[in-house]
Coordinates of C-alpha atoms in Angstrom, one line a residue:
M1 CA -21.7 11.3 27.1
E2 CA -18.0 11.6 25.6
H3 CA -18.3 12.5 22.4
V4 CA -15.6 11.0 19.7
V5 CA -15.5 12.5 16.1
I6 CA -13.6 11.2 13.6
I7 CA -12.6 12.6 10.3
G8 CA -12.1 9.6 7.7
N9 CA -14.0 6.9 6.9
G10 CA -11.0 4.8 5.9
I11 CA -9.3 1.4 7.5
S12 CA -7.6 3.6 10.3
G13 CA -10.8 5.4 11.3
V14 CA -13.0 3.0 11.0
T15 CA -11.0 0.4 12.7
A16 CA -10.8 2.5 15.2
A17 CA -14.3 3.5 15.7
R18 CA -15.4 -0.4 16.0
H19 CA -12.6 -0.8 18.7
I20 CA -13.7 2.4 20.9
R21 CA -17.6 1.1 20.5
K22 CA -16.1 -2.5 21.6
L23 CA -14.6 -1.2 24.4
S24 CA -17.1 1.4 25.3
D25 CA -20.0 3.1 25.1
K26 CA -18.9 6.4 24.1
K27 CA -20.9 8.1 21.2
I28 CA -19.1 8.3 17.5
T29 CA -19.3 10.5 14.6
I30 CA -17.5 9.1 11.6
I31 CA -16.9 12.1 9.1
S32 CA -16.4 11.8 5.0
S33 CA -16.9 13.7 2.1
E34 CA -15.9 10.5 -0.2
T35 CA -18.6 8.0 1.1
D36 CA -21.7 7.1 3.0
E37 CA -19.7 4.0 3.9
F38 CA -16.5 2.6 4.6
F39 CA -15.3 0.7 1.3
S40 CA -12.1 -1.3 0.5
R41 CA -9.9 0.9 -1.4
T42 CA -7.8 -1.5 -2.3
A43 CA -10.7 -3.2 -4.2
L44 CA -11.6 -0.4 -6.5
M45 CA -9.4 -1.8 -9.2
Y46 CA -11.6 -5.3 -9.3
V47 CA -14.8 -2.6 -9.8
Y48 CA -13.6 -1.4 -13.0
M49 CA -12.1 -4.9 -13.9
G50 CA -15.6 -6.3 -13.7
H51 CA -15.0 -8.9 -10.9
M52 CA -17.0 -7.4 -8.4
K53 CA -19.7 -4.6 -8.3
F54 CA -19.0 -1.6 -5.9
E55 CA -21.5 -2.7 -2.8
H56 CA -19.3 -5.8 -2.7
T57 CA -16.2 -3.7 -1.8
Q58 CA -18.1 -2.4 1.4
P59 CA -17.5 -4.8 4.0
Y60 CA -20.2 -3.9 6.4
E61 CA -23.9 -3.8 5.4
S62 CA -25.9 -0.6 6.0
W63 CA -27.6 -1.6 9.3
F64 CA -23.8 -2.1 10.8
W65 CA -23.6 1.1 11.6
K66 CA -26.9 1.9 13.3
K67 CA -27.1 -1.2 15.2
N68 CA -23.4 -0.4 16.8
K69 CA -24.6 3.1 17.4
I70 CA -21.8 4.5 15.2
N71 CA -22.9 7.8 13.3
L72 CA -22.2 8.4 9.7
K73 CA -22.0 12.2 8.4
N74 CA -21.1 13.3 4.9
G75 CA -19.4 16.7 4.9
F76 CA -16.1 18.3 4.1
V77 CA -14.4 19.5 7.5
S78 CA -12.8 23.0 6.1
K79 CA -11.2 24.0 9.6
V80 CA -10.6 22.4 13.1
D81 CA -11.0 24.7 16.4
S82 CA -9.1 22.8 19.0
S83 CA -9.3 25.8 21.6
E84 CA -12.8 25.2 21.0
K85 CA -13.2 22.0 20.4
E86 CA -15.1 22.4 17.5
I87 CA -14.6 21.2 13.9
E88 CA -16.5 23.5 10.7
F89 CA -17.7 22.1 7.5
S90 CA -17.3 23.9 4.1
T91 CA -21.3 24.4 4.7
G92 CA -20.5 26.8 7.5
E93 CA -22.3 24.5 10.1
K94 CA -20.5 23.3 13.0
L95 CA -20.0 20.0 15.4
S96 CA -18.3 19.6 18.8
Y97 CA -16.4 17.1 20.2
D98 CA -14.6 15.9 23.1
K99 CA -11.7 13.8 21.5
L100 CA -10.9 14.2 18.0
I101 CA -9.2 11.3 15.6
I102 CA -7.5 12.6 12.4
A103 CA -7.6 10.1 9.7
T104 CA -7.9 11.7 6.0
G105 CA -5.7 9.6 4.5
S106 CA -3.8 10.6 1.6
K107 CA -4.1 12.6 -2.1
P108 CA -2.5 12.0 -5.2
N109 CA 0.9 14.2 -5.6
K110 CA 0.3 16.9 -8.3
F111 CA 3.7 18.8 -9.4
G112 CA 2.1 21.7 -10.7
W113 CA 2.0 20.3 -14.5
P114 CA 0.6 22.4 -16.8
G115 CA -3.0 21.0 -17.5
Q116 CA -2.8 19.0 -14.6
D117 CA -6.5 19.6 -13.8
L118 CA -7.9 18.8 -17.2
K119 CA -11.2 16.5 -18.1
G120 CA -9.9 13.2 -18.3
V121 CA -7.0 13.6 -15.8
M122 CA -7.1 11.9 -12.7
G123 CA -5.7 9.6 -9.9
M124 CA -6.9 6.6 -8.9
Y125 CA -7.4 6.9 -5.0
H126 CA -10.5 8.0 -4.8
K127 CA -14.0 6.6 -5.1
Q128 CA -14.4 9.5 -7.4
D129 CA -11.5 8.5 -9.5
L130 CA -13.3 5.4 -10.4
E131 CA -16.0 7.2 -11.6
A132 CA -13.8 9.8 -13.5
L133 CA -12.5 6.3 -15.4
E134 CA -16.0 5.0 -16.1
Q135 CA -16.6 8.6 -18.0
Y136 CA -13.5 9.1 -19.6
A137 CA -12.2 5.6 -20.1
P138 CA -15.5 3.1 -20.6
N139 CA -13.8 1.2 -23.5
N140 CA -11.3 1.2 -26.3
K141 CA -13.8 3.3 -28.7
V142 CA -14.0 6.3 -26.0
C143 CA -10.6 5.9 -24.9
K144 CA -8.0 5.3 -27.6
R145 CA -5.0 5.9 -25.4
A146 CA -4.8 6.2 -21.5
I147 CA -1.1 7.8 -20.3
I148 CA 0.1 6.8 -17.1
V149 CA 2.3 9.1 -15.2
G150 CA 4.5 7.6 -12.1
G151 CA 5.5 4.1 -11.9
G152 CA 4.5 3.1 -8.4
L153 CA 2.1 0.6 -7.3
I154 CA -1.2 2.5 -8.0
G155 CA 0.0 3.3 -11.2
I156 CA 0.7 -0.5 -12.1
E157 CA -3.1 -1.4 -10.6
L158 CA -4.3 1.6 -12.9
A159 CA -2.4 -0.2 -16.2
E160 CA -3.8 -3.6 -15.3
M161 CA -7.3 -1.9 -14.9
L162 CA -7.3 -0.1 -18.3
H163 CA -5.1 -3.6 -19.8
S164 CA -8.3 -5.3 -19.0
R165 CA -10.5 -3.5 -21.1
N166 CA -8.2 -3.4 -24.3
I167 CA -7.3 0.1 -23.7
P168 CA -3.7 0.9 -25.4
V169 CA -1.6 2.2 -22.3
T170 CA 1.4 4.4 -22.3
F171 CA 3.3 4.4 -19.2
L172 CA 5.7 7.1 -18.3
V173 CA 8.1 6.0 -15.5
R174 CA 10.8 8.6 -14.4
E175 CA 13.2 6.1 -13.1
D176 CA 15.5 3.9 -14.8
S177 CA 13.6 1.0 -14.1
F178 CA 10.2 0.1 -12.3
W179 CA 10.2 1.0 -8.4
D180 CA 14.1 0.5 -8.5
K181 CA 13.7 3.0 -5.6
V182 CA 12.3 0.0 -3.9
L183 CA 13.4 -3.3 -5.7
P184 CA 16.8 -4.1 -6.4
M185 CA 17.9 -4.5 -9.9
E186 CA 16.8 -8.2 -10.7
E187 CA 13.4 -7.6 -9.0
S188 CA 12.7 -4.3 -10.8
A189 CA 13.6 -6.1 -14.4
M190 CA 11.7 -8.5 -13.9
I191 CA 8.4 -6.6 -13.3
N192 CA 9.5 -4.2 -16.6
R193 CA 9.5 -7.7 -18.4
E194 CA 5.6 -8.0 -16.8
I195 CA 4.9 -4.6 -18.2
I196 CA 6.1 -5.0 -21.7
E197 CA 4.9 -8.5 -22.3
N198 CA 1.3 -7.4 -21.2
H199 CA 1.8 -5.1 -24.4
I200 CA 1.7 -1.8 -22.1
D201 CA 4.1 0.8 -23.6
L202 CA 6.6 1.6 -20.4
R203 CA 8.5 4.4 -21.3
L204 CA 11.5 4.3 -18.5
G205 CA 13.7 7.6 -17.9
V206 CA 11.3 9.8 -18.8
N207 CA 8.9 13.0 -17.3
L208 CA 5.9 14.4 -18.0
K209 CA 6.0 18.3 -19.1
E210 CA 2.9 19.2 -20.2
I211 CA -0.6 18.0 -20.8
K212 CA -2.6 19.4 -23.7
S213 CA -6.2 20.0 -24.2
D214 CA -9.1 20.8 -26.6
K215 CA -11.1 24.4 -26.6
K216 CA -13.6 22.2 -24.1
G217 CA -11.0 21.5 -21.8
Q218 CA -10.7 18.2 -22.7
V219 CA -7.3 15.9 -22.8
T220 CA -5.7 15.5 -26.1
S221 CA -2.2 14.7 -25.7
V222 CA 0.6 14.9 -23.5
I223 CA 4.1 16.2 -23.8
I224 CA 7.5 14.1 -23.0
E225 CA 10.2 16.3 -21.1
E226 CA 13.0 14.9 -22.3
T227 CA 12.2 14.5 -25.9
G228 CA 9.4 16.8 -27.1
E229 CA 7.2 14.1 -28.5
E230 CA 3.8 14.2 -28.7
I231 CA 1.2 11.2 -27.4
P232 CA -2.0 11.6 -28.7
C233 CA -4.7 10.3 -25.6
N234 CA -8.1 10.7 -24.1
V235 CA -7.1 10.0 -20.4
V236 CA -4.1 10.8 -18.4
G237 CA -3.3 8.7 -14.5
L238 CA -1.5 10.9 -12.2
T239 CA 0.3 8.0 -10.1
A240 CA 3.0 9.6 -9.1
G241 CA 3.0 8.6 -5.3
V242 CA 0.7 10.4 -2.8
S243 CA 1.0 12.7 0.4
P244 CA -0.7 13.4 3.5
N245 CA -4.2 15.0 3.0
V246 CA -4.1 17.6 5.9
D247 CA -4.5 21.0 4.2
F248 CA -7.4 21.5 6.1
L249 CA -5.3 21.8 9.4
K250 CA -2.8 24.5 7.5
G251 CA -3.6 27.7 10.1
S252 CA -4.7 25.5 13.1
E253 CA -2.6 25.1 16.0
I254 CA -2.1 21.7 15.5
E255 CA 1.2 20.8 14.5
L256 CA 1.9 19.4 11.1
G257 CA 5.1 18.7 9.0
R258 CA 4.5 16.7 6.0
G259 CA 1.8 14.9 7.9
V260 CA 0.1 15.5 10.9
K261 CA 2.6 15.4 13.7
V262 CA 2.4 12.5 16.4
N263 CA 4.3 10.4 19.2
R264 CA 4.6 6.9 19.6
F265 CA 1.3 6.9 21.4
L266 CA -0.5 8.7 18.0
E267 CA -1.2 12.1 20.2
T268 CA -0.7 15.0 18.3
N269 CA 0.8 18.6 20.2
I270 CA -3.0 19.0 20.6
K271 CA -4.8 17.1 24.0
D272 CA -7.6 15.0 22.9
V273 CA -6.4 15.1 19.4
Y274 CA -4.7 12.3 17.7
A275 CA -3.9 11.2 14.2
I276 CA -3.6 7.9 12.4
G277 CA -3.2 6.2 8.9
D278 CA -1.6 7.9 5.8
C279 CA -2.0 11.1 7.0
A280 CA -0.1 10.8 10.6
E281 CA 3.6 11.7 10.7
Q282 CA 6.0 10.1 13.7
H283 CA 8.0 12.8 15.2
E284 CA 10.8 10.3 15.1
A285 CA 10.8 7.0 12.6
I286 CA 10.0 3.9 14.2
G287 CA 13.2 1.9 13.7
L288 CA 14.2 1.5 9.8
R289 CA 10.5 2.5 9.1
R290 CA 9.8 5.9 7.4
P291 CA 7.6 8.6 9.3
I292 CA 4.5 8.2 7.1
E293 CA 3.6 4.7 5.9
A294 CA 0.8 4.6 3.6
V295 CA -0.3 1.4 3.9
W296 CA -3.1 -0.8 4.4
Y297 CA -2.3 -2.7 7.5
T298 CA -0.4 -0.1 9.1
G299 CA -3.9 1.9 9.1
R300 CA -5.4 -0.6 11.0
M301 CA -2.8 -1.3 13.2
M302 CA -3.2 2.4 14.3
G303 CA -7.0 2.3 14.5
E304 CA -7.1 -0.7 17.1
T305 CA -4.0 1.1 18.9
V306 CA -5.5 4.4 19.4
A307 CA -8.7 3.5 20.5
Q308 CA -7.3 1.8 23.2
T309 CA -5.6 5.2 24.2
I310 CA -9.0 6.8 24.0
C311 CA -10.7 4.1 26.2
A312 CA -8.5 4.7 28.9
N313 CA -5.5 2.2 28.0
R314 CA -3.0 4.4 26.7
I315 CA -0.5 2.2 24.7
Q316 CA 2.1 3.0 22.3
Y317 CA 2.1 2.0 18.6
K318 CA 3.9 -0.6 17.9
P319 CA 3.7 -2.0 14.1
G320 CA 6.5 -4.5 14.7
H321 CA 8.6 -6.0 11.5
W322 CA 8.0 -4.6 8.1
F323 CA 6.2 -6.4 5.8
N324 CA 4.2 -5.4 2.8
S325 CA 2.4 -7.1 -0.5
A326 CA 1.3 -6.5 -3.8
K327 CA 0.4 -7.3 -7.2
F328 CA 2.3 -6.4 -10.5
I329 CA -0.1 -7.7 -13.3
D330 CA 0.0 -11.4 -13.1
I331 CA 3.4 -11.8 -10.6
E332 CA 2.2 -11.2 -6.7
Y333 CA 4.8 -9.9 -4.5
Q334 CA 5.8 -10.3 -1.0
T335 CA 8.5 -8.7 1.2
Y336 CA 9.3 -9.5 5.3
G337 CA 12.2 -7.9 7.2
W338 CA 14.2 -5.3 5.1
V339 CA 15.7 -5.5 1.4
W340 CA 17.3 -2.9 0.1
P341 CA 18.1 -1.9 -3.6
Q342 CA 21.5 -2.3 -2.5
P343 CA 22.9 -4.5 0.3
K344 CA 24.4 -2.3 3.2
E345 CA 28.3 -2.1 4.3
N346 CA 27.4 -5.4 6.9
E347 CA 24.8 -6.9 4.5
A348 CA 25.0 -9.7 1.8
H349 CA 22.1 -10.6 -1.2
F350 CA 21.5 -14.0 -2.0
Y351 CA 19.4 -14.4 -5.1
W352 CA 17.4 -16.9 -6.9
E353 CA 15.3 -17.0 -10.0
H354 CA 13.6 -19.4 -11.7
D355 CA 14.3 -20.1 -15.7
S356 CA 10.7 -19.1 -16.3
G357 CA 11.7 -15.1 -15.6
K358 CA 9.0 -14.7 -13.1
K359 CA 9.8 -15.9 -9.9
C360 CA 12.8 -15.7 -7.4
I361 CA 13.3 -14.7 -4.2
R362 CA 16.3 -12.3 -2.5
I363 CA 17.5 -13.1 1.0
N364 CA 19.3 -10.2 2.8
Y365 CA 21.5 -11.5 5.4
D366 CA 24.5 -10.1 8.1
K367 CA 27.7 -11.4 6.3
N368 CA 29.4 -11.0 9.7
T369 CA 26.6 -12.8 12.2
Q370 CA 24.5 -14.1 9.2
E371 CA 21.8 -13.1 10.8
F372 CA 18.5 -12.9 8.5
L373 CA 17.2 -9.6 7.6
G374 CA 14.8 -9.9 5.0
I375 CA 13.5 -11.7 2.2
N376 CA 11.9 -10.7 -1.1
T377 CA 9.8 -13.0 -2.9
L378 CA 7.9 -12.6 -6.8
G379 CA 5.5 -15.5 -7.7
I380 CA 5.9 -17.5 -4.8
R381 CA 3.9 -17.1 -1.6
M382 CA 5.6 -17.2 1.6
R383 CA 3.9 -17.1 5.2
H384 CA 3.7 -14.2 7.2
E385 CA 3.8 -15.9 10.2
F386 CA 7.6 -17.6 9.6
F387 CA 9.0 -15.0 8.9
D388 CA 7.8 -12.9 11.9
K389 CA 9.1 -15.7 14.2
V390 CA 12.3 -16.1 12.6
L391 CA 12.9 -12.3 12.6
N392 CA 11.4 -11.9 16.1
E393 CA 14.0 -15.1 17.3
K394 CA 17.2 -13.2 15.3
Q395 CA 17.5 -16.7 13.5
S396 CA 20.7 -17.2 10.8
V397 CA 20.2 -17.9 7.2
T398 CA 20.8 -21.0 7.9
Y399 CA 18.2 -21.5 9.8
T400 CA 15.7 -20.2 7.5
L401 CA 16.6 -22.0 4.3
E402 CA 16.8 -25.3 6.2
H403 CA 13.1 -24.5 7.2
L404 CA 11.9 -22.6 4.0
A405 CA 9.5 -25.0 2.8
D406 CA 8.0 -24.3 6.4
A407 CA 7.7 -20.8 5.1
N408 CA 6.1 -21.9 1.9
F409 CA 2.3 -20.7 1.4
D410 CA 1.5 -21.4 -2.1
P411 CA -1.8 -23.8 -3.0
E412 CA -1.8 -27.8 -3.3
F413 CA 0.1 -29.0 -6.6
Y414 CA 2.1 -25.8 -7.5
K415 CA 5.9 -26.5 -8.3
L416 CA 8.1 -26.5 -5.1
H417 CA 11.4 -24.5 -5.6
E418 CA 13.3 -24.9 -1.9
S419 CA 15.4 -27.9 -2.9
E420 CA 17.0 -26.0 -5.8
I421 CA 16.9 -22.5 -4.1
V422 CA 19.3 -24.0 -0.9
A423 CA 21.4 -26.2 -3.6
K424 CA 22.3 -22.2 -5.4
F425 CA 22.8 -21.0 -2.0
N426 CA 25.6 -24.1 -1.0
K427 CA 27.1 -23.5 -4.3
E428 CA 27.4 -20.0 -4.1
N429 CA 28.8 -20.1 -0.3
N430 CA 30.4 -23.6 -0.1
T431 CA 27.9 -24.6 2.3
N432 CA 26.1 -28.0 3.0
I433 CA 22.8 -26.5 4.0
Q434 CA 20.3 -29.7 3.8
L435 CA 16.4 -29.0 3.8
K436 CA 14.9 -30.1 7.4
K437 CA 13.1 -33.7 7.5
K438 CA 9.9 -32.0 8.1
S439 CA 10.5 -29.7 4.8
W440 CA 11.5 -32.6 2.9
K441 CA 8.0 -34.7 3.9
R442 CA 5.9 -31.7 2.7
I443 CA 7.8 -31.3 -0.4
F444 CA 7.3 -35.0 -1.3
S445 CA 3.9 -35.1 -0.1
R446 CA 2.8 -32.3 -2.1
V447 CA 4.3 -33.1 -5.9

């Protein structure tokens, strides 16, 4: 019986295993040194915040694995010998495979800061990080202040987590405005305000120089690069992005870049070896996407795709239109298609912001052809299906605005803003776009 070994039990690896089992009777082994069973990584923050217990983050009961004949093995893989088709564990134990899927995910970036490995310094990616946070920041008596280094999505999640236990937080962000490499100026400024309004000490345009400790190796303070200021603290969260977790493959015959190099079929340069999820790096980026995408839903899609190929239905990985979502404390964010911080030469941005300063939309479109290219929404929920259809059909910005009410996904009784948004576009562009009757009907039925 063919043996499929999967290194990594995150969303990519587990999705691959589930779909291989649906399609075949192959022997399947999933290996992880982090946890025995799959859990939802994005839900870790809610465990710390008291909204759920860790077992609630596990989508499958313990009996699921045995019933579906998926073997789980706890161990750290230290080496892959592709010529012998076997992997070696840190204990020296070896395991043979017929097909190997590398799904080892990401690891937090470290940039050689003095003190980066001290007690009380952690990322917020693994279950072990959550355990460390409970140890070093259980409350504001043990942890009188925490420092977060890096202004990405994980950083703001960690800030919200600590804030939920009334632990003072200083947030060091290298950029001049939060996430301004991704968000245009107005959206970035909205997130800056949200962070500050939640009494988080946001420091923009600063870098970490050093983490200092006491004689026991416990964090006591950080030093700011630009000013030399020393800020006392008990915890330092390193959230300056992630990188593919592939160090154990160095010296193997498997081709590496930043991640494991794969083609459109998620195949490596070695026959019967595949890579999926955060650790996979496309030889050539797909469309405008990045070669490495550390995104939950792309990992799931890769798992489904590679399962088909392994089960004799070789298909390409086609992620479709870019979309993503996140939560910046109390402001929900969605994006569909492409919206750049600055419009490209052939593009125009339309921006609307609510008087509250907590809701906005930005539409990106081709100023020559009027084709709709993408949208950002903050504080307003929109339907994925609607924008997927609009992008597939290459509809115009006019069509998108006419049908904007059909895209709204906010719960009943939420105030709707489509008429105000369309009126602003008409005024700025000297147009006369009207919401379609069906859309108006929907608005009035929900007032």
